[in-house]
Coordinates of C-alpha atoms in Angstrom, one line a residue:
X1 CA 31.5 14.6 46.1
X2 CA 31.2 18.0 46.9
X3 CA 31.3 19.7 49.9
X4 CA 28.9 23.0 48.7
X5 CA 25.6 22.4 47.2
X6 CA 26.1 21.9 43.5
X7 CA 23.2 23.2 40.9
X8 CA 22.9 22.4 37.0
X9 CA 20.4 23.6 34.3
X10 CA 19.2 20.8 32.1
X11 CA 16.6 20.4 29.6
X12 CA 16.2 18.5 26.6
X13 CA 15.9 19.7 22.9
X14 CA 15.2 18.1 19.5
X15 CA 16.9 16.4 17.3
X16 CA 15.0 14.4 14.6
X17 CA 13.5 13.1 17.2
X18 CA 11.0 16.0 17.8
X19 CA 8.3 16.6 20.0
X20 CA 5.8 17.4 18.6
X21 CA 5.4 14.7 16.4
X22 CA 5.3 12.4 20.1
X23 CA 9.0 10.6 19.6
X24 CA 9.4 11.6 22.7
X25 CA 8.3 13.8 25.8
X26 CA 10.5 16.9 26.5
X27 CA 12.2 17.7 29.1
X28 CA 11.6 21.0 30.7
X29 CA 14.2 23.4 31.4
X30 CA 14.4 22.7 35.2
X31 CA 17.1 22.7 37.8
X32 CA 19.1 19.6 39.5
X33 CA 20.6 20.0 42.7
X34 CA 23.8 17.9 44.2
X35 CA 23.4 17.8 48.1
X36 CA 27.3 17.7 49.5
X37 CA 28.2 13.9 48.9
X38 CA 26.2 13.7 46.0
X39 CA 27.3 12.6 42.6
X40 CA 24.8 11.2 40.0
X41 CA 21.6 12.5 39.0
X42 CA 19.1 10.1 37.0
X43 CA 17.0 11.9 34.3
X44 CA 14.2 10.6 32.9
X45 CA 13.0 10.4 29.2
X46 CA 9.8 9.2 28.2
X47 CA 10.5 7.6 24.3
X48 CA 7.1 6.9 22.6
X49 CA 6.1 3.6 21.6
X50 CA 4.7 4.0 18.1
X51 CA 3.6 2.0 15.0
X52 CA 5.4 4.3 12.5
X53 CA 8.7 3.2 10.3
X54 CA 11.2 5.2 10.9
X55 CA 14.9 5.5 10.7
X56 CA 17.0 5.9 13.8
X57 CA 16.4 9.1 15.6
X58 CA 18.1 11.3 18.1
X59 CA 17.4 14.2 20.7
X60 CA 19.8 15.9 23.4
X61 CA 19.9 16.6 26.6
X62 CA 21.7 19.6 27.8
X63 CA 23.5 20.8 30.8
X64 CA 23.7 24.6 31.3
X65 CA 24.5 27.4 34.5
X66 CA 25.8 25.3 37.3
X67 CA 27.0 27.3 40.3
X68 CA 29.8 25.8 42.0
X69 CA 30.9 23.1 39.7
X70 CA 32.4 23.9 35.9
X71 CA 30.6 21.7 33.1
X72 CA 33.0 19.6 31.5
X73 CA 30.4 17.7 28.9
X74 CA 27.3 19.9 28.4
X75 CA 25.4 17.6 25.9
X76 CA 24.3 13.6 25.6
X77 CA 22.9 12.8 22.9
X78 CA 19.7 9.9 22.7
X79 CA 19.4 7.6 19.5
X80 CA 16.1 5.9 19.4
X81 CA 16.3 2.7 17.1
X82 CA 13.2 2.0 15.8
X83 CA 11.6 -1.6 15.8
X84 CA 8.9 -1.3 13.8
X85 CA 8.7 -2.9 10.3
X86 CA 6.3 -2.7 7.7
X87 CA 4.2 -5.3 5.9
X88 CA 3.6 -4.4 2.0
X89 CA 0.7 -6.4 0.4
X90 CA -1.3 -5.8 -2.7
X91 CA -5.0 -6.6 -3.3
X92 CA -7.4 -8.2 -5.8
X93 CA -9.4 -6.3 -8.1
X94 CA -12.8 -6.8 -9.8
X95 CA -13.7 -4.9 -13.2
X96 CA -15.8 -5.1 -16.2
X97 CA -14.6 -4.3 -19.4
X98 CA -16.5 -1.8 -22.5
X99 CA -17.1 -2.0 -25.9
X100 CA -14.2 -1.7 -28.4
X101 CA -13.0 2.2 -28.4
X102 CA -13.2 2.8 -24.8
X103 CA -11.3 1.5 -22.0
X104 CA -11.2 1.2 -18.3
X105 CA -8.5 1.2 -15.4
X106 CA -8.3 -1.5 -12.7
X107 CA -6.5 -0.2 -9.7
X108 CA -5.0 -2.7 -7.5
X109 CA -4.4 -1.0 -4.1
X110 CA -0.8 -1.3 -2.7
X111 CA -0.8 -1.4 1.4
X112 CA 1.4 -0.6 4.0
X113 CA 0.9 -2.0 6.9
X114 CA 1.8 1.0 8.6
X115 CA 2.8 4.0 8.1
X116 CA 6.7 4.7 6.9
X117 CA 9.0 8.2 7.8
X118 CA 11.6 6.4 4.9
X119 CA 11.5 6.2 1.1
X120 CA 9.9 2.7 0.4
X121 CA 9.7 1.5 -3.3
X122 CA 8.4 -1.7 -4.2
X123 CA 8.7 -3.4 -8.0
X124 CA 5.1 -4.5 -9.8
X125 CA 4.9 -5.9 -13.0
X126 CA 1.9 -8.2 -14.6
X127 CA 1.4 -11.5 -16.0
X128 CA -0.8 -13.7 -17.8
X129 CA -2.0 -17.0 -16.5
X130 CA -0.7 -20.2 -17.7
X131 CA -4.3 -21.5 -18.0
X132 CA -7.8 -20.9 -20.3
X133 CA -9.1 -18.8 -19.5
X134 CA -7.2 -16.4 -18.8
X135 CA -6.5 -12.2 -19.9
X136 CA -4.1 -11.8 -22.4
X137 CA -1.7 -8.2 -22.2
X138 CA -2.1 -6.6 -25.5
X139 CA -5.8 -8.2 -26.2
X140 CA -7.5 -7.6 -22.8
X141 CA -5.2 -5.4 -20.9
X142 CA -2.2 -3.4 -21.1
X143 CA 1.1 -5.5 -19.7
X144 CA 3.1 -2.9 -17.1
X145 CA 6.9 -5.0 -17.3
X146 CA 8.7 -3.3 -15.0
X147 CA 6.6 -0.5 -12.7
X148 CA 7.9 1.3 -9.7
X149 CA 5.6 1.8 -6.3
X150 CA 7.5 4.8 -4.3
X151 CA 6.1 5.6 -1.0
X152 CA 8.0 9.2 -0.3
X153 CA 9.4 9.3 2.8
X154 CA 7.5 11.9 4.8
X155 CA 6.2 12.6 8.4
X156 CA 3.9 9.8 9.6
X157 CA 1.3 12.7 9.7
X158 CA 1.2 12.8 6.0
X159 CA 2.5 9.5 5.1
X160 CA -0.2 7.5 2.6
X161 CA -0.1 3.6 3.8
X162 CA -2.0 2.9 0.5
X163 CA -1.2 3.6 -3.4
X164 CA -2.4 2.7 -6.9
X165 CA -0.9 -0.1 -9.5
X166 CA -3.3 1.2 -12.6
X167 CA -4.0 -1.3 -15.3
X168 CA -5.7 0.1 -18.4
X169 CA -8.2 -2.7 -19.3
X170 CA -9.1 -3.1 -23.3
X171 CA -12.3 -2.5 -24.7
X172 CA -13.9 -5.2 -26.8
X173 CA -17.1 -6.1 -28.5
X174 CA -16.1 -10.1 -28.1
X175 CA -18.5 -12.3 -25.7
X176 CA -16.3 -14.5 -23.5
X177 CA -16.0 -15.8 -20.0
X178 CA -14.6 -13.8 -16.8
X179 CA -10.9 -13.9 -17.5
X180 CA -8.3 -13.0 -15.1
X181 CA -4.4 -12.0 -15.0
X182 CA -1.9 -10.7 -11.7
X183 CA -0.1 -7.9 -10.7
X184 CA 2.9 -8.8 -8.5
X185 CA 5.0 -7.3 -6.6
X186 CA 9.1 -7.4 -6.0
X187 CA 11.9 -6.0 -4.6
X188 CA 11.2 -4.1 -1.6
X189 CA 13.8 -1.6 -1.5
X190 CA 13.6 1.1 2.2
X191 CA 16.2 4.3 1.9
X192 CA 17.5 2.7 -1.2
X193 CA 18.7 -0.4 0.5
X194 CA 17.1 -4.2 1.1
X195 CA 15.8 -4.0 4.4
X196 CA 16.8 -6.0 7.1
X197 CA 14.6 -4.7 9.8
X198 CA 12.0 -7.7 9.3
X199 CA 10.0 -5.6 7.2
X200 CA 8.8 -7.3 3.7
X201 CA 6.2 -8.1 1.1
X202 CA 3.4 -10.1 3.0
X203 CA 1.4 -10.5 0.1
X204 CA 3.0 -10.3 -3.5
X205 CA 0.3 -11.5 -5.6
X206 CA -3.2 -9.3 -6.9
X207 CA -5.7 -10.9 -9.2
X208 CA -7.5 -8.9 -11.4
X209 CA -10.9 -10.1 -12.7
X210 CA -12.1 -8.8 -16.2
X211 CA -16.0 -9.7 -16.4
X212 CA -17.5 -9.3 -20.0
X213 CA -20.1 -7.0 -20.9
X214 CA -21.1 -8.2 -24.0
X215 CA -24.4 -10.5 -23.7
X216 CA -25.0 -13.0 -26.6
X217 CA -28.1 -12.6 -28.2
X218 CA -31.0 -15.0 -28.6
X219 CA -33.1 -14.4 -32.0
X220 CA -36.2 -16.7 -33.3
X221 CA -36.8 -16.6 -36.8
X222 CA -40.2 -16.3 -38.1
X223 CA -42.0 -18.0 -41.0
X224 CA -45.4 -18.9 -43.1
X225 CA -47.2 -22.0 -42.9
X226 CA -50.3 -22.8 -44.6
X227 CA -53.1 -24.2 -42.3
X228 CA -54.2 -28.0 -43.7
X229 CA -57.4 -27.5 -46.1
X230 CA -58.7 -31.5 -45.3
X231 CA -60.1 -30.9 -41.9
X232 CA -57.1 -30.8 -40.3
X233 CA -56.2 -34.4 -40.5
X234 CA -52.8 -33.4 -42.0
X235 CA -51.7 -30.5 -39.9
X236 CA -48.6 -28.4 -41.4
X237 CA -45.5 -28.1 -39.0
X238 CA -44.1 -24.9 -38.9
X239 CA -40.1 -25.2 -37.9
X240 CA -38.3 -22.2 -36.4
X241 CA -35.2 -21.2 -35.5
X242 CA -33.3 -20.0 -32.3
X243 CA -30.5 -18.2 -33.1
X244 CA -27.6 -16.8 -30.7
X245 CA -25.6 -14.0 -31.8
X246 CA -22.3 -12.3 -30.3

């Protein structure tokens, strides 16, 4: 150590780790001072905690005007690794279809299940169900083969944790039972690369549910009878008929 009193300038300064987005808690410009027989300093850096997806992150801290003592490394640099990871799911969706002419869009809702500072993509395609009934693309819905979810990679400030998978939903003047078809998901792709942070696809599968809105109709015919004319001992029978229409 020493033998004179030995002061240093440090503060700390960002990196893409930044301050005011709480990565981290800055480090005032203040002063350290090495008593004679002194040698190490500790500083201390507060890193935040968060639930946010991010990529590795750094900061600095730096050394400046020491009196008595030359500064041979003036900067250290902090990487924060992240340990968050993200959960991607997608959810059912209920809809009823119109007439022929006009159609509808089901919107199954893609999750995060927090929020991400990386580019995330995930795959989505549909399919129809094996059994009756079931929605068939190009009949009762339009078939999406290959789609692309992309979740840009922004500050967790304006980062969405939810998007749409739209479905256009035919219109059709045909009475027939609730019918249903998926939306999956594939390929989770973070920063253009398979992620191997833990983060995944927690729920791949949506169901969407087409309800009808075409009622059957019930019609009763009428008729004429003529009343029995031998004091009603042999009464006329007067048959109608109930008739259901699409």
């Amino acid at each position: 150590g020493s033998g004179r009193i030995v002061t240093v300038s440090v503060a700390s300064a960002d990196g893409t780790a930044r301050t005011a987005l709480g990565d981290y808690t800055q480090i005032p410009a203040n002063t350290l001072t090495f008593m004679p027989g002194e040698t190490t300093k500790t500083v201390a850096v507060t890193v935040a905690d968060d639930m946010i997806d991010e990529a590795t992150q750094s900061f600095t801290v730096n050394l400046s005007g020491a009196t008595n003592a030359n500064i041979m490394t003036s900067t250290g640099t902090v990487m924060i690794t992240d340990n968050d990871a993200v959960n991607v799911s997608i959810g059912d969706v209920v809809i009823t279809e119109t007439d022929t002419g006009t159609n509808v869009t089901a919107s199954a809702v893609v999750t995060l299940s927090i929020p991400t500072e990386r580019n995330l993509t995930v795959q989505h395609d549909t399919a129809d169900l094996a059994p009756s009934p079931s929605a068939r693309a190009g009949s009762d819905y339009t078939a999406i083969a290959a789609g692309t979810t992309t979740f840009a990679g922004t500050d967790a400030a304006a980062a969405p944790t939810t998007m749409n998978v739209n479905i256009t939903i035919l219109g059709e003047d045909i009475n027939e039972p609730q019918e249903t078809f998926n939306v999956n998901l594939s390929n989770l792709m973070i920063a253009g690369a398979a992620p191997t942070d833990g983060s995944t696809i927690s729920d791949a599968q949506g169901v969407v549910t087409i309800n009808d809105e075409d009622p059957m109709e019930i019609r009763v015919s009428g008729g004429t009878v003529t009343e029995d004319g031998v004091g009603g001992m042999n009464p006329n029978t007067l048959n109608f008929t109930v008739s259901m229409f699409q």
